[in-house]
Short mmCIF file of C-alpha atoms in Angstrom, two decimals:
data_model
loop_
_atom_site.label_atom_id
_atom_site.label_comp_id
_atom_site.label_asym_id
_atom_site.label_seq_id
_atom_site.Cartn_x
_atom_site.Cartn_y
_atom_site.Cartn_z
CA MET A 27 3.09 91.30 -47.15
CA SER A 28 2.22 87.96 -48.60
CA PHE A 29 4.99 85.96 -50.14
CA GLY A 30 3.02 82.76 -50.67
CA VAL A 31 5.52 79.93 -50.04
CA SER A 32 7.83 82.19 -47.97
CA THR A 33 5.46 82.71 -45.10
CA PRO A 34 6.66 79.71 -43.04
CA PHE A 35 10.21 80.78 -43.58
CA ILE A 36 9.47 84.24 -42.23
CA THR A 37 7.70 82.65 -39.22
CA ASN A 38 10.67 80.44 -38.54
CA LEU A 39 12.90 83.51 -38.40
CA SER A 40 10.81 85.27 -35.81
CA GLY A 41 13.10 84.22 -33.00
CA VAL A 42 16.24 85.31 -34.76
CA SER A 43 17.68 88.68 -33.80
CA VAL A 44 18.57 90.24 -37.06
CA GLY A 45 19.42 93.59 -35.48
CA SER A 46 22.98 92.53 -34.85
CA LEU A 47 23.57 90.57 -37.96
CA SER A 48 25.90 92.20 -40.40
CA SER A 49 26.27 89.01 -42.36
CA PRO A 50 23.18 86.82 -41.87
CA THR A 51 23.81 83.21 -40.96
CA ARG A 52 21.38 82.06 -43.60
CA THR A 53 23.68 83.06 -46.39
CA SER A 54 23.59 79.48 -47.80
CA MET A 55 19.88 79.84 -48.46
CA GLN A 56 20.17 83.12 -50.31
CA TYR A 57 19.93 83.70 -53.98
CA THR A 58 23.47 83.86 -55.25
CA PRO A 59 23.18 84.89 -58.90
CA SER A 60 26.92 84.85 -59.50
CA SER A 61 27.00 81.15 -58.79
CA TYR A 62 25.06 80.00 -61.79
CA ASN A 63 24.81 80.61 -65.42
CA PRO A 64 21.16 81.21 -66.30
CA SER A 65 21.72 80.28 -69.95
CA THR A 66 22.39 76.69 -68.92
CA LEU A 67 19.42 76.33 -66.62
CA SER A 68 16.29 76.01 -68.67
CA ASN A 69 14.59 72.76 -67.73
CA GLY A 70 14.08 73.16 -64.03
CA ILE A 71 14.63 70.74 -61.18
CA ASN A 72 12.26 67.99 -59.95
CA GLY A 73 9.40 69.34 -62.01
CA LEU A 74 9.66 72.94 -60.88
CA SER A 75 10.04 75.62 -63.51
CA MET A 76 13.12 77.84 -63.29
CA GLY A 77 10.72 80.74 -62.85
CA ALA A 78 9.19 79.18 -59.75
CA ILE A 79 12.57 78.23 -58.32
CA GLY A 80 13.91 81.69 -58.89
CA SER A 81 10.84 83.17 -57.27
CA VAL A 82 11.20 81.05 -54.13
CA LEU A 83 14.95 81.78 -53.85
CA LYS A 84 14.39 85.51 -54.24
CA ASN A 85 11.68 85.55 -51.57
CA LEU A 86 14.03 83.75 -49.20
CA ASN A 87 16.26 86.77 -49.62
CA LYS A 88 13.87 88.94 -47.61
CA TYR A 89 13.29 88.93 -43.83
CA PRO A 90 12.05 91.24 -41.10
CA PHE A 91 14.19 94.02 -39.68
CA GLY A 92 13.03 93.29 -36.19
CA ASP A 93 12.00 96.00 -33.72
CA LEU A 94 13.42 99.27 -34.96
CA PRO A 95 12.35 102.45 -33.15
CA ASP A 96 9.96 104.79 -34.95
CA ASP A 97 12.62 107.48 -35.20
CA THR A 98 14.83 105.25 -37.35
CA LEU A 99 15.61 107.22 -40.49
CA ILE A 100 14.89 105.78 -43.96
CA CYS A 101 16.52 107.23 -47.07
CA ARG A 102 16.02 106.81 -50.80
CA GLY A 103 18.42 108.18 -53.31
CA GLY A 104 17.37 110.11 -56.40
CA GLY A 105 14.40 112.10 -57.43
CA CYS A 106 11.68 110.15 -55.50
CA THR A 107 8.90 111.05 -57.88
CA ALA A 108 5.75 108.94 -58.16
CA GLN A 109 6.90 107.73 -61.57
CA GLN A 110 10.27 106.64 -60.17
CA PHE A 111 8.55 104.79 -57.32
CA ILE A 112 6.43 102.95 -59.93
CA GLN A 113 9.37 102.17 -62.22
CA GLY A 114 11.70 101.31 -59.33
CA ALA A 115 9.28 98.91 -57.61
CA GLU A 116 10.03 95.20 -57.95
CA SER A 117 6.39 94.74 -58.81
CA VAL A 118 3.29 96.77 -59.42
CA GLY A 119 -0.12 95.29 -58.61
CA SER A 120 -3.09 95.54 -60.89
CA ASP A 121 -4.56 98.07 -58.40
CA GLY A 122 -1.42 100.14 -58.32
CA SER A 123 0.06 98.69 -55.18
CA LEU A 124 3.87 98.72 -55.12
CA SER A 125 6.20 96.14 -53.62
CA GLY A 126 9.93 95.92 -53.31
CA VAL A 127 10.86 99.63 -53.39
CA SER A 128 14.45 99.93 -52.21
CA VAL A 129 15.63 102.22 -49.45
CA ARG A 130 18.56 102.62 -47.05
CA VAL A 131 17.63 101.98 -43.39
CA GLY A 132 19.48 103.70 -40.54
CA ARG A 133 19.22 100.64 -38.34
CA ASN A 134 22.15 101.76 -36.19
CA GLY A 135 20.78 105.26 -35.54
CA GLU A 136 22.50 106.86 -38.58
CA SER A 137 21.72 110.51 -39.03
CA ALA A 138 20.11 111.87 -42.24
CA GLU A 139 23.55 113.09 -43.40
CA GLU A 140 25.18 109.75 -42.72
CA LEU A 141 22.40 107.94 -44.61
CA LEU A 142 22.76 110.29 -47.62
CA GLN A 143 26.47 109.73 -47.61
CA SER A 144 25.92 105.96 -47.56
CA LEU A 145 23.90 106.12 -50.80
CA PRO A 146 25.48 104.64 -53.98
CA LYS A 147 28.06 107.13 -55.22
CA GLY A 148 26.04 108.05 -58.34
CA PHE A 149 23.47 109.83 -56.27
CA GLY A 150 26.02 112.40 -55.18
CA GLY A 151 24.45 112.51 -51.77
CA GLN A 152 21.06 113.49 -53.28
CA GLY A 153 18.04 111.78 -51.79
CA LYS A 154 15.10 112.07 -49.39
CA VAL A 155 14.73 111.04 -45.79
CA ILE A 156 11.79 110.01 -43.74
CA ASN A 157 11.39 108.15 -40.43
CA LEU A 158 10.01 104.73 -39.78
CA GLY A 159 7.08 106.02 -37.74
CA GLN A 160 5.87 108.11 -40.68
CA LEU A 161 6.12 105.12 -42.94
CA LYS A 162 4.22 102.83 -40.56
CA SER A 163 1.52 105.44 -40.04
CA ALA A 164 1.00 105.52 -43.78
CA GLY A 165 0.65 101.70 -44.01
CA VAL A 166 4.02 101.07 -45.52
CA THR A 167 5.77 97.83 -44.55
CA LEU A 168 9.53 97.39 -44.59
CA GLU A 169 11.75 94.34 -44.79
CA GLN A 170 15.46 93.75 -45.15
CA GLU A 171 16.59 92.45 -48.50
CA GLY A 172 19.89 90.81 -49.38
CA THR A 173 23.12 90.74 -47.48
CA ASP A 174 23.54 94.48 -47.02
CA ALA A 175 22.17 95.03 -43.43
CA MET A 176 20.98 98.57 -44.34
CA HIS A 177 19.19 97.66 -47.55
CA GLY A 178 15.42 97.57 -47.10
CA VAL A 179 12.40 97.26 -49.39
CA MET A 180 9.05 98.88 -48.83
CA ASP A 181 5.62 97.75 -49.83
CA LYS A 182 2.63 100.05 -50.11
CA ALA A 183 -0.89 99.00 -50.92
CA GLY A 184 -3.54 100.95 -52.69
CA PRO A 185 -4.24 102.64 -56.02
CA SER A 186 -2.33 105.82 -55.08
CA ALA A 187 0.70 104.06 -53.56
CA ALA A 188 3.20 105.87 -55.81
CA GLU A 189 1.74 109.31 -55.15
CA ASP A 190 1.48 108.49 -51.43
CA LEU A 191 5.16 107.58 -51.27
CA GLU A 192 6.18 110.68 -53.18
CA ALA A 193 4.21 112.84 -50.70
CA LEU A 194 5.63 110.94 -47.76
CA PHE A 195 9.21 111.41 -48.81
CA GLU A 196 8.56 115.07 -49.65
CA SER A 197 7.25 115.56 -46.17
CA GLY A 198 10.52 114.44 -44.69
CA GLU A 199 12.48 117.40 -46.10
CA GLY A 200 12.83 118.85 -42.61
CA LEU A 201 14.85 115.82 -41.49
CA ILE A 202 17.74 116.79 -43.72
CA ASP A 203 19.54 119.63 -41.99
CA THR A 204 22.76 119.45 -43.98
CA ILE A 205 23.09 119.88 -47.67
CA VAL A 206 25.51 117.26 -48.92
CA GLY A 207 27.56 118.07 -52.04
CA GLU A 208 29.02 115.58 -54.36
CA LEU A 209 30.65 112.71 -52.50
CA MET B 18 18.53 109.47 -86.79
CA LYS B 19 16.05 108.14 -84.25
CA LYS B 20 17.27 108.38 -80.71
CA LEU B 21 17.41 105.37 -78.43
CA THR B 22 14.85 104.78 -75.70
CA PHE B 23 16.17 104.46 -72.14
CA ILE B 24 14.54 102.38 -69.46
CA TYR B 25 14.65 103.44 -65.79
CA CYS B 26 16.66 101.23 -63.47
CA ASP B 27 16.62 101.94 -59.74
CA LEU B 28 20.20 102.41 -58.50
CA ASN B 29 18.89 102.11 -54.93
CA LYS B 30 18.34 98.42 -55.73
CA LEU B 31 20.92 97.75 -58.42
CA ALA B 32 23.77 98.87 -56.21
CA TYR B 33 23.19 96.12 -53.66
CA GLN B 34 22.76 93.04 -55.82
CA ASP B 35 24.34 91.39 -58.84
CA THR B 36 21.11 91.10 -60.82
CA TYR B 37 18.05 93.27 -61.12
CA PRO B 38 14.79 91.34 -61.20
CA LEU B 39 12.46 92.41 -64.03
CA LYS B 40 9.04 91.61 -62.66
CA ASN B 41 7.54 95.06 -62.79
CA ARG B 42 4.77 94.96 -65.40
CA VAL B 43 5.10 98.70 -66.10
CA VAL B 44 8.79 98.43 -66.85
CA LEU B 45 8.32 95.21 -68.91
CA GLY B 46 5.67 97.04 -70.95
CA GLU B 47 8.02 99.94 -71.53
CA ILE B 48 10.79 97.57 -72.63
CA LYS B 49 8.42 95.77 -75.06
CA LYS B 50 7.17 99.01 -76.43
CA ALA B 51 10.63 100.29 -77.14
CA TYR B 52 12.53 97.12 -78.08
CA GLY B 53 9.86 94.58 -79.03
CA GLU B 54 9.29 91.12 -77.59
CA ILE B 55 11.84 90.28 -74.89
CA THR B 56 14.34 87.62 -75.79
CA ASP B 57 17.14 85.95 -73.87
CA LYS B 58 20.29 88.06 -73.76
CA MET B 59 18.58 91.08 -75.34
CA GLN B 60 20.46 94.33 -74.75
CA ILE B 61 18.60 97.46 -73.70
CA TRP B 62 19.73 100.93 -72.73
CA ILE B 63 19.12 102.08 -69.22
CA TYR B 64 19.25 105.21 -67.09
CA SER B 65 19.30 105.92 -63.35
CA ASP B 66 18.22 109.16 -61.67
CA THR B 67 21.66 110.28 -60.49
CA PHE B 68 23.33 113.57 -59.67
CA LYS B 69 26.66 115.26 -60.15
CA ASN B 70 27.71 118.44 -58.39
CA GLY B 71 24.16 118.88 -57.10
CA LYS B 72 22.65 118.80 -60.66
CA PHE B 73 20.57 116.06 -62.14
CA ASP B 74 22.88 114.07 -64.40
CA PRO B 75 21.44 110.59 -65.28
CA MET B 76 23.79 107.64 -65.60
CA VAL B 77 23.29 105.89 -68.93
CA TYR B 78 24.47 102.27 -69.54
CA PRO B 79 23.62 99.07 -71.32
CA GLY B 80 21.95 96.04 -69.66
CA ILE B 81 21.42 92.50 -70.76
CA ILE B 82 18.14 90.73 -70.02
CA TYR B 83 18.36 87.06 -69.12
CA LYS B 84 15.22 84.94 -69.44
CA LEU B 85 14.66 82.44 -66.59
CA GLY B 86 11.59 80.50 -67.39
CA SER B 87 8.78 83.02 -67.39
CA GLU B 88 10.83 85.58 -65.46
CA TYR B 89 13.54 88.00 -66.43
CA ASP B 90 16.70 89.31 -64.81
CA LEU B 91 18.64 92.33 -65.88
CA ARG B 92 22.46 92.28 -65.62
CA VAL B 93 24.67 95.29 -65.79
CA ASP B 94 28.45 95.74 -65.89
CA LYS B 95 28.92 98.57 -63.42
CA GLU B 96 32.02 99.61 -65.30
CA ASP B 97 29.73 100.68 -68.15
CA MET B 98 27.82 103.16 -66.06
CA LYS B 99 28.52 106.78 -67.09
CA TYR B 100 27.01 110.15 -66.32
CA LEU B 101 25.30 111.55 -69.40
CA SER B 102 27.56 114.63 -69.12
CA GLU B 103 30.57 112.37 -69.47
CA SER B 104 29.22 110.01 -72.15
CA GLU B 105 30.84 110.31 -75.52
CA LYS B 106 28.35 107.96 -77.08
CA PHE B 107 25.33 110.04 -75.97
CA ARG B 108 26.82 113.51 -76.23
CA ASP B 109 23.98 114.54 -78.53
CA TYR B 110 21.33 113.42 -76.03
CA SER B 111 19.64 115.84 -73.56
CA VAL B 112 18.25 114.94 -70.17
CA VAL B 113 14.77 115.05 -71.74
CA ASP B 114 15.89 112.51 -74.38
CA ILE B 115 16.95 110.16 -71.66
CA ILE B 116 14.26 110.38 -69.01
CA GLY B 117 11.24 111.59 -71.10
CA ARG B 118 9.47 114.96 -71.06
CA GLU B 119 6.99 113.89 -68.39
CA SER B 120 9.60 112.90 -65.87
CA PHE B 121 11.65 116.02 -66.63
CA GLU B 122 8.74 118.34 -66.21
CA THR B 123 7.74 116.71 -62.92
CA MET B 124 11.16 117.03 -61.43
CA ASN B 125 11.78 120.49 -62.89
CA LYS B 126 8.55 121.70 -61.39
CA GLU B 127 9.36 120.40 -57.91
CA HIS B 128 13.09 120.86 -57.94
CA PRO B 129 14.16 123.53 -60.45
CA LYS B 130 17.57 123.80 -58.79
CA TRP B 131 18.44 120.34 -60.02
CA PHE B 132 18.58 121.60 -63.60
#
């Protein structure tokens, strides 16, 4: 995935083991929206627009997961329809490519049931599960986003990205062997 | 009385951050279509695809859009998030009113047990 200005930052992180980081050491570089009042920041800093600054800071908030095994489970809460993948993506390319689709990542070997139970409470344990190998085979890329070590974002290129993701997550139904009721 | 239009917000993302970036051109188009040109601190109504007791029961809540240069952030008070089935304000709204007929029919076709 191309982040423009963030590429050198990603490269600089290549030697950092993020697998064991529950609270990344680069916290000071992360976007901390609660620390500012956007209504007071309208003129930018040193000639940069606030939009450009915000974009840079948000991109710094993403970094690689590191080497996770292909059987790592990935879970997304909710209906997981093509329309929800489109509407839930951070951005949609002119060709239909999607970027920034949020998922939970079982980076510590969590089971499907454990991942479903870790979803935000509103989902009531309802979601779909797939494994990392399936995602990689389909050309989906995955990065960690934010300070939650299990929060990942997917990118999928191509005009049928949303339909492809829907089909992928449908195909993972067999990974869920326990029906979870309301949590 | 015309019913309000609700905009989808992904709880998978919203739950893990304080703000929700609005860069998605599809969603921005839906907001403009329903609410007009986006202005700083504009309030919109939002839904998320949530479940209660195994049944689809969208959460409905207000959000405020902040304009940051040419970009937008959506901010939500998580205390405002309510299941449609528990919302006094929207007790006259159906699931179709909230998520739209197309989304409803897609999900109902694939997962009739949710409804």
